[in-house]
């Protein structure tokens, strides 16, 4: 993968690393927490469906 493509993917995956200005750490942590809890719920749902 060339450097341009890698940077493009990094911006999509980690937008807070490429923002101009100060990063709001509390907002980033809140987004991470929300994402983690959503993923946990997805896993719980999948496991329940698997065990049915």
C-alpha positions as a printed Julia matrix, in Angstrom:
52×3 Matrix{Float64}:
   0.0     0.0    0.0
   1.4     3.37  -0.93
   1.91    6.21   1.55
  -1.07    8.22   0.27
  -3.5     5.34   0.7
  -2.16    4.55   4.18
  -2.61    8.15   5.3
  -6.13    8.18   3.88
  -7.05    5.04   5.86
  -5.43    6.45   9.0
  -7.57    9.57   8.7
 -10.7     7.44   8.43
  -9.78    5.15  11.32
  -8.19    7.73  13.6
  -9.71   11.12  12.73
  -8.76   12.63  16.09
  -5.08   12.17  15.24
  -5.41   14.33  12.14
  -7.47   17.23  13.49
  -6.08   20.71  13.44
  -5.9    22.36  16.83
  -6.27   20.86  20.27
  -7.75   17.43  20.73
 -10.59   17.14  23.23
  -9.39   14.16  25.24
 -12.68   13.77  27.09
 -14.6    13.61  23.82
 -12.2    11.04  22.36
 -12.46    8.87  25.49
 -16.27    9.16  25.44
 -16.31    8.02  21.79
 -14.01    5.11  22.59
 -16.18    4.09  25.53
 -19.35    4.26  23.41
 -17.74    2.23  20.63
 -16.48   -0.38  23.09
 -19.88   -0.75  24.75
 -21.56   -1.08  21.34
 -19.08   -3.78  20.33
 -19.67   -5.62  23.63
 -23.41   -5.56  22.96
 -22.82   -6.93  19.46
 -20.76   -9.78  20.94
 -23.41  -10.58  23.56
 -26.11  -10.67  20.87
 -24.01  -12.91  18.63
 -23.26  -15.32  21.48
 -26.95  -15.55  22.4
 -27.87  -16.3   18.79
 -25.11  -18.92  18.58
 -26.36  -20.71  21.7
 -29.99  -20.84  20.53
